[in-house]
Coordinates of C-alpha atoms in Angstrom, one line a residue:
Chain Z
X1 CA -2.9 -32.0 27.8
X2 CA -5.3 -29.2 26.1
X3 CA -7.5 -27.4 28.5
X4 CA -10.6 -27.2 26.9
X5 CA -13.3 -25.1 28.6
X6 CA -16.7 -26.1 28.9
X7 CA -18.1 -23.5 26.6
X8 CA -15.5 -24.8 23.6
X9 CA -16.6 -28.7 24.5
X10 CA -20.2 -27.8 23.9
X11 CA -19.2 -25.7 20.8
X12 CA -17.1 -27.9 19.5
X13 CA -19.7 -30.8 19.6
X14 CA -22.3 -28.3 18.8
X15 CA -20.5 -27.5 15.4
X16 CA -20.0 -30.7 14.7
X17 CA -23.8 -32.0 15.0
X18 CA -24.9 -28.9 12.8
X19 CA -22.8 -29.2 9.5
X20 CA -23.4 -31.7 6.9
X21 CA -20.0 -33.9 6.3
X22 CA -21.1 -34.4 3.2
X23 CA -21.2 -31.0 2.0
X24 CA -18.4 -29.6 4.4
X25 CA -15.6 -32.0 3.9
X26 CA -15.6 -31.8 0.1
X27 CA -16.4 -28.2 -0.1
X28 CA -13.2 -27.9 2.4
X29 CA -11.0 -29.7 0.6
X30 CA -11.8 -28.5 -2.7
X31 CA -11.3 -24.7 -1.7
X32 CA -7.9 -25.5 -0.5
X33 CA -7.2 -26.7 -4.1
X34 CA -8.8 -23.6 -5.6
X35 CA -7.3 -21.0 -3.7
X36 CA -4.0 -22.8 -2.6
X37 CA -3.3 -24.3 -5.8
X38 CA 0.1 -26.1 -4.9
X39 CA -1.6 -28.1 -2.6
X40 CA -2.4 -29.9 -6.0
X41 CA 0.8 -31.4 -5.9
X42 CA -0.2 -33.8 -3.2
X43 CA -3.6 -34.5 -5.5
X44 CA -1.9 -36.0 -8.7
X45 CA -3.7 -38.9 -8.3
X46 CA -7.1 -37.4 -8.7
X47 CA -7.9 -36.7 -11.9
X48 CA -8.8 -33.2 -13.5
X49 CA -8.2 -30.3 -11.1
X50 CA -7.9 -27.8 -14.0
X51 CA -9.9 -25.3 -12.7
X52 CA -12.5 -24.4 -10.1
X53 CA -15.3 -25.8 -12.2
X54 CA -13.2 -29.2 -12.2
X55 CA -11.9 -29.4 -8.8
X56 CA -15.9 -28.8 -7.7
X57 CA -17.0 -31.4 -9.3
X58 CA -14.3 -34.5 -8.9
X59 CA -15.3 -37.3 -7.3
X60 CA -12.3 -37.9 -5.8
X61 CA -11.7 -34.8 -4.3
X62 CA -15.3 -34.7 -3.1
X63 CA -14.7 -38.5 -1.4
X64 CA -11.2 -37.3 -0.1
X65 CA -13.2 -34.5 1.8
X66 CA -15.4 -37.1 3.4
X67 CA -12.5 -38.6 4.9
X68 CA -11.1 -35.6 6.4
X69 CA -13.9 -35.2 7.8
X70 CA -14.4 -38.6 9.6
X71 CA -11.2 -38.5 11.0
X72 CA -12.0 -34.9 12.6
X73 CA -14.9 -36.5 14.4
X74 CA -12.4 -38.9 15.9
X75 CA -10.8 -35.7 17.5
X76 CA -14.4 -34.6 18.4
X77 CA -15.1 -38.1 20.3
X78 CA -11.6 -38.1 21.8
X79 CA -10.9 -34.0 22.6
X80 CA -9.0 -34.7 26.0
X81 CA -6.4 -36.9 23.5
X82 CA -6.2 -35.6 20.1
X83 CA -2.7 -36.6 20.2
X84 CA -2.7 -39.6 20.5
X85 CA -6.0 -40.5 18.3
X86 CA -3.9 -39.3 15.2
X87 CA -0.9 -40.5 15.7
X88 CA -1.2 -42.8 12.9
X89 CA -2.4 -40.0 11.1
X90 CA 0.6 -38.0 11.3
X91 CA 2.8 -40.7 10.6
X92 CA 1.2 -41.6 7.5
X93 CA 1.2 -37.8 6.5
X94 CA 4.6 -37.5 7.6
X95 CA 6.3 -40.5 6.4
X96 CA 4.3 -41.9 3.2
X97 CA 2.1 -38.8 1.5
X98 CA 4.9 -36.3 2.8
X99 CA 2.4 -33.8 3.5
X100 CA 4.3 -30.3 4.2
X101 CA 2.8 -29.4 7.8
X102 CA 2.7 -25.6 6.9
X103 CA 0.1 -27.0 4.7
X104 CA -2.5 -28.5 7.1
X105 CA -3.4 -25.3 8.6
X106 CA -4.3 -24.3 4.7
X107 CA -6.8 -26.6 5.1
X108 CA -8.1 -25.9 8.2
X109 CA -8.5 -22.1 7.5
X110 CA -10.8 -23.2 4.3
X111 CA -12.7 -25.6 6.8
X112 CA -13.2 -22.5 9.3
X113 CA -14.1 -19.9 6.4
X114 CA -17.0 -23.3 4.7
X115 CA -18.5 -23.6 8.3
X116 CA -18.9 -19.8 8.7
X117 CA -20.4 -19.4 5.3
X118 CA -23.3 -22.7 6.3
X119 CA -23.6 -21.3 9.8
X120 CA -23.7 -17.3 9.1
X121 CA -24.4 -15.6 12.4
X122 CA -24.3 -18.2 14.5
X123 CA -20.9 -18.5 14.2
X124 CA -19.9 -15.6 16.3
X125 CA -16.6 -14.5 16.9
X126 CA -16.5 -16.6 20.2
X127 CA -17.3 -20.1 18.7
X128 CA -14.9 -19.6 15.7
X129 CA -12.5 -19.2 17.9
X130 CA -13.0 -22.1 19.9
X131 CA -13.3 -24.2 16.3
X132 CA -9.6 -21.9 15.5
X133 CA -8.0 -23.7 19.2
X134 CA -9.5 -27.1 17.9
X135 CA -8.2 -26.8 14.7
X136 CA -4.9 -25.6 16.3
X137 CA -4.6 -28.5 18.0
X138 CA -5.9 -31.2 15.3
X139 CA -2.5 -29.3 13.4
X140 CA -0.4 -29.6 16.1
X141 CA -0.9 -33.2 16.4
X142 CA -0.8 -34.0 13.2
X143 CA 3.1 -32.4 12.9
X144 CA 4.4 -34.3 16.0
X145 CA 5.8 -36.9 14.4
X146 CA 7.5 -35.1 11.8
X147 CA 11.4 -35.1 11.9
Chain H
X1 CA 10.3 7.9 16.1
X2 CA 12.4 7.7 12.7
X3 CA 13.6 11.4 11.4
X4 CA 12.3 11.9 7.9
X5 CA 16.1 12.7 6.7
X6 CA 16.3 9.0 7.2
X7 CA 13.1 8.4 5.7
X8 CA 14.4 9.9 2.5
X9 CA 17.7 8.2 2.6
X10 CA 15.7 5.1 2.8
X11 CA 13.6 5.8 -0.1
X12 CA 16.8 6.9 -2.2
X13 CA 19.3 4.3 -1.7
X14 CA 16.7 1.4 -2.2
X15 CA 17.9 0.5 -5.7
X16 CA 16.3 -2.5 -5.4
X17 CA 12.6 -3.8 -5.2
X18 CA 11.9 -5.3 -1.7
X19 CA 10.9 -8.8 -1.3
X20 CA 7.2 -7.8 -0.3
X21 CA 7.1 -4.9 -3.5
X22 CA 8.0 -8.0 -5.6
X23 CA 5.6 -10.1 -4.0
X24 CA 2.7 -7.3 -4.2
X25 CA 3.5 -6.8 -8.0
X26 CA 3.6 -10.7 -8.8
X27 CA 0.0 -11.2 -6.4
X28 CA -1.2 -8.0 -8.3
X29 CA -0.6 -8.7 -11.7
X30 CA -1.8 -12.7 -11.2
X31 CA -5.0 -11.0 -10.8
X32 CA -7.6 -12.0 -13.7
X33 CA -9.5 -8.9 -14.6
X34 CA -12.4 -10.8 -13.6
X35 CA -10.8 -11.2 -10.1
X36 CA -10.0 -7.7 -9.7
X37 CA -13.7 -6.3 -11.1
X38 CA -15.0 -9.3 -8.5
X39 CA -13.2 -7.7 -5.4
X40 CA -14.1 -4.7 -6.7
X41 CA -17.9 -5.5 -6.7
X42 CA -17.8 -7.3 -3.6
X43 CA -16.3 -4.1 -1.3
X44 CA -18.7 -2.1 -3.0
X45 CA -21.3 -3.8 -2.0
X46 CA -20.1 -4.2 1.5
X47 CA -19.5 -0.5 1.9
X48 CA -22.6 0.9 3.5
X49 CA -22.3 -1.9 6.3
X50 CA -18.1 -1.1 6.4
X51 CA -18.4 -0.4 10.0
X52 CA -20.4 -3.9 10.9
X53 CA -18.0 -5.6 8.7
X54 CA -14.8 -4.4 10.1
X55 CA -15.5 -4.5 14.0
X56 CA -16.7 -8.3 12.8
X57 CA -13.3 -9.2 11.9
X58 CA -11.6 -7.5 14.5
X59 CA -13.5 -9.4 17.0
X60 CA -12.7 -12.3 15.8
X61 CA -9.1 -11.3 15.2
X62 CA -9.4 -10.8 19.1
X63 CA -10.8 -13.8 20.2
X64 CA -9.1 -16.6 18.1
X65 CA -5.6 -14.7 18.4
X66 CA -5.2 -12.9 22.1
X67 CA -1.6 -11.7 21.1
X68 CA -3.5 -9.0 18.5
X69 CA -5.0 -7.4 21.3
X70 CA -2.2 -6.1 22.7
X71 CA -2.0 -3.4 19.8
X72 CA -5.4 -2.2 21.0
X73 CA -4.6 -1.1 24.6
X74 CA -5.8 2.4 24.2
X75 CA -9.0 1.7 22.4
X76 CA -12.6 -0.1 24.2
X77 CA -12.6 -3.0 21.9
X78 CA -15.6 -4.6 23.5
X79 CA -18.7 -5.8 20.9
X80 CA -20.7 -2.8 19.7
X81 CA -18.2 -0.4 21.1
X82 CA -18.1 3.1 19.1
X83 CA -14.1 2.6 19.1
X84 CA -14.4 -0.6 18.1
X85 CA -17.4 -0.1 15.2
X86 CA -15.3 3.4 14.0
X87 CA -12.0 1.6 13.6
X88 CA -13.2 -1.5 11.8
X89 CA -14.8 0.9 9.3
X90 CA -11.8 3.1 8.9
X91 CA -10.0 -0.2 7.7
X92 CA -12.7 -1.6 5.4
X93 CA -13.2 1.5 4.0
X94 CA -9.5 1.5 3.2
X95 CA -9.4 -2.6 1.6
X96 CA -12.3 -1.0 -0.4
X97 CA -10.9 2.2 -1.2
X98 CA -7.6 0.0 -2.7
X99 CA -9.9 -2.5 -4.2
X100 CA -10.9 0.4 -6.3
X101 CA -7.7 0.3 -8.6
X102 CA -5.6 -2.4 -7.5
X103 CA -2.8 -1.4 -10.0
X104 CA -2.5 1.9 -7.8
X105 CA -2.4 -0.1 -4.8
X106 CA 1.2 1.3 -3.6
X107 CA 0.0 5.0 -4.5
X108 CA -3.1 4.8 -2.4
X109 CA -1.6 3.3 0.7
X110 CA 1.0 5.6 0.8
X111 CA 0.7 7.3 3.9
X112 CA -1.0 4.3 5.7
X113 CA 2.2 2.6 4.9
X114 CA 4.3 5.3 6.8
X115 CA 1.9 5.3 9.8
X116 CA 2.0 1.6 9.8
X117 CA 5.7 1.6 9.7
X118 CA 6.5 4.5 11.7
X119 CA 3.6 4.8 14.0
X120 CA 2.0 1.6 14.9
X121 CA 4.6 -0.5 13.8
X122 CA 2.3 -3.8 13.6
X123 CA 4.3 -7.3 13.4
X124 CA 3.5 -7.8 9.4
X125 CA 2.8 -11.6 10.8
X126 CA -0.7 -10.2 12.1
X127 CA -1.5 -8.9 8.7
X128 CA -2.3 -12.6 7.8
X129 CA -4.3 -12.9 11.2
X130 CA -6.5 -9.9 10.4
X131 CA -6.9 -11.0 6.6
X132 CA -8.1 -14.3 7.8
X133 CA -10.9 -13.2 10.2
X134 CA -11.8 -10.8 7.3
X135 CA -12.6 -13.8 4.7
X136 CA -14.3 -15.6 8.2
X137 CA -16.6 -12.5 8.2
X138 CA -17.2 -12.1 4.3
X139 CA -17.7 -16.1 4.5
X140 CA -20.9 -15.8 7.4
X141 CA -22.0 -12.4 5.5
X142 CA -22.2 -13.4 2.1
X143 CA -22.8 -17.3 2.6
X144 CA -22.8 -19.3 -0.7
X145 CA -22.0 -16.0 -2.5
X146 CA -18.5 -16.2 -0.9
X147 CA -17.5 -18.4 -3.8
X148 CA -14.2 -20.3 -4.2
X149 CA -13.1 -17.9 -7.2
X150 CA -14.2 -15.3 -4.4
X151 CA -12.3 -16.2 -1.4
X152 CA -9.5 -16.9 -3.9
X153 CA -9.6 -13.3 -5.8
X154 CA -10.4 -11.9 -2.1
X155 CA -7.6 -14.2 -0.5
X156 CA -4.3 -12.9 -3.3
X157 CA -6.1 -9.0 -2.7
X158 CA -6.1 -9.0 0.9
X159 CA -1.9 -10.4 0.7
X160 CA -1.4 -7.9 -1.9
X161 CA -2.9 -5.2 0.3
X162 CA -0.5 -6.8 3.3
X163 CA 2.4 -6.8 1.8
X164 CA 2.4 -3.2 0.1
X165 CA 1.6 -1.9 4.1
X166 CA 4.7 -3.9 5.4
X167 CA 6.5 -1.8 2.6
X168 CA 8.0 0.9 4.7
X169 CA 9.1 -1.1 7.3
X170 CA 12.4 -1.6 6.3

């Protein structure tokens, strides 16, 4: 069980209602292919990811992002049992994509540096931090059923 | 404290390129020109606030990873504290200094590399911590203008830098 403060419940929420999935998810998703480029490999399926330009302005990475993003919400709506919401998730990432778990905090670090940049000051150093614990934990749970 | 007969032993008998010298020359030299004239713009440009900068990045260094604190015990690293706002400008001023001539990178950091190795002897794991809240700061200073070439450019620099620090350490 995490222990969550109130201050990072309200953040966490708060974060959440303020950024625009739209935007987010796919500019999230498409930074981790721009600056970690071998996290392409799990991409082959999408198309032209040649260069930033490319990556920017795919479709599917952009609808991939969108999906991340819905299933972070499920973590949002469910913060006292992020385990077991993505259990299915980690299997799947595990089992069928593969995914290398060293990878997944990749992503989250782009997702951390995309919300700073739309939320500027009002990301303080204290709110980031709780989104770095949630993010910690969406990773964590997403590895456990790895063997 | 290590004597600096065994420094120099060190230095002589190490025929061979370290693992982080090799990965500083490969994350060097798969820097674009572009990149390295982008970094180079950016901590220009980010000089004159060096000091707002830096204590940002600590701070947040602080509060998403406690465990970085503990290298800090001798220092008042509360918000807006003069230790605090003098020692993140010492180390901005230093990624910018470096950002300067990248291909000199192991000449300029020279003696912080002996006082990082002999002095504070930092984990080289919170190298990555610290480089992270950095691009976190750049990202909430410069907003859309922390482009993904940018964070990219700024992401390989910042390892670079890291990894010619961790040089001396053994």
């Amino acid at each position: 069980m995490v222990a969550w403060t109130d201050f990072e419940r309200v953040t966490i929420k708060d974060i959440f209602s303020k950024i625009d999935y739209e935007v987010v998810g796919p500019a999230a998703i498409s930074r981790c292919l721009i600056v970690y480029p071998w996290t392409q490999r799990y991409f082959a399926g999408f198309g032209n990811l040649y260069n930033a330009a490319a990556i920017t302005s795919n479709p599917k990475v952009a609808a991939h992002g969108k999906v991340v993003m819905q299933g972070l919400e499920k973590a949002v709506k469910n913060m006292d049992n992020i385990k077991a919401t993505f259990t299915e998730l980690s299997t799947l990432h595990s089992e069928k994509l593969q995914v290398d778990p060293d990878n997944f905090m990749l992503l989250g670090d782009c997702l951390a540096i995309v919300v700073a940049a739309q939320l500027g000051k009002d990301f303080s150093p204290e709110v980031h931090a709780a989104f770095q614990k949630f993010l910690a934990v969406v990773v964590s749970s997403l590895r456990r059923q790895y063997y | 404290m290590r004597s600096d007969n065994a420094e120099a032993e060190r230095d002589n008998t190490s025929a061979e390129r370290s693992t982080s010298t090799r990965c500083f020359l490969q994350a060097a030299t798969m820097l674009s020109k572009r990149e390295k004239d982008l970094i180079k713009e950016i901590w220009e440009r980010l000089t004159p606030v060096a000091a707002e900068i830096g204590a940002d990045a600590l701070l947040r260094m602080f509060a998403s990873y406690p465990g970085t604190k503990t290298y800090f015990s001798h220092l008042d690293i509360s918000p807006n504290s003069s230790h605090l706002l003098a020692h993140g400008k010492k180390i901005v001023l230093a990624i910018a200094e470096g950002a300067q001539d990248i291909s000199q990178l192991t000449v300029t950091l020279a003696p912080l590399q002996t006082l990082h190795a002999y002095q504070l002897r930092i984990d080289p794991r919170n190298f990555k911590l610290l480089s992270h809240s950095m691009l976190v700061s750049l990202a909430c200073y410069l907003g859309d203008e922390f482009t993904p070439v940018a964070h990219a450019a700024m992401d390989k620099y910042l390892s670079a830098f890291a990894a010619v620090l961790a040089e001396k350490y053994r």
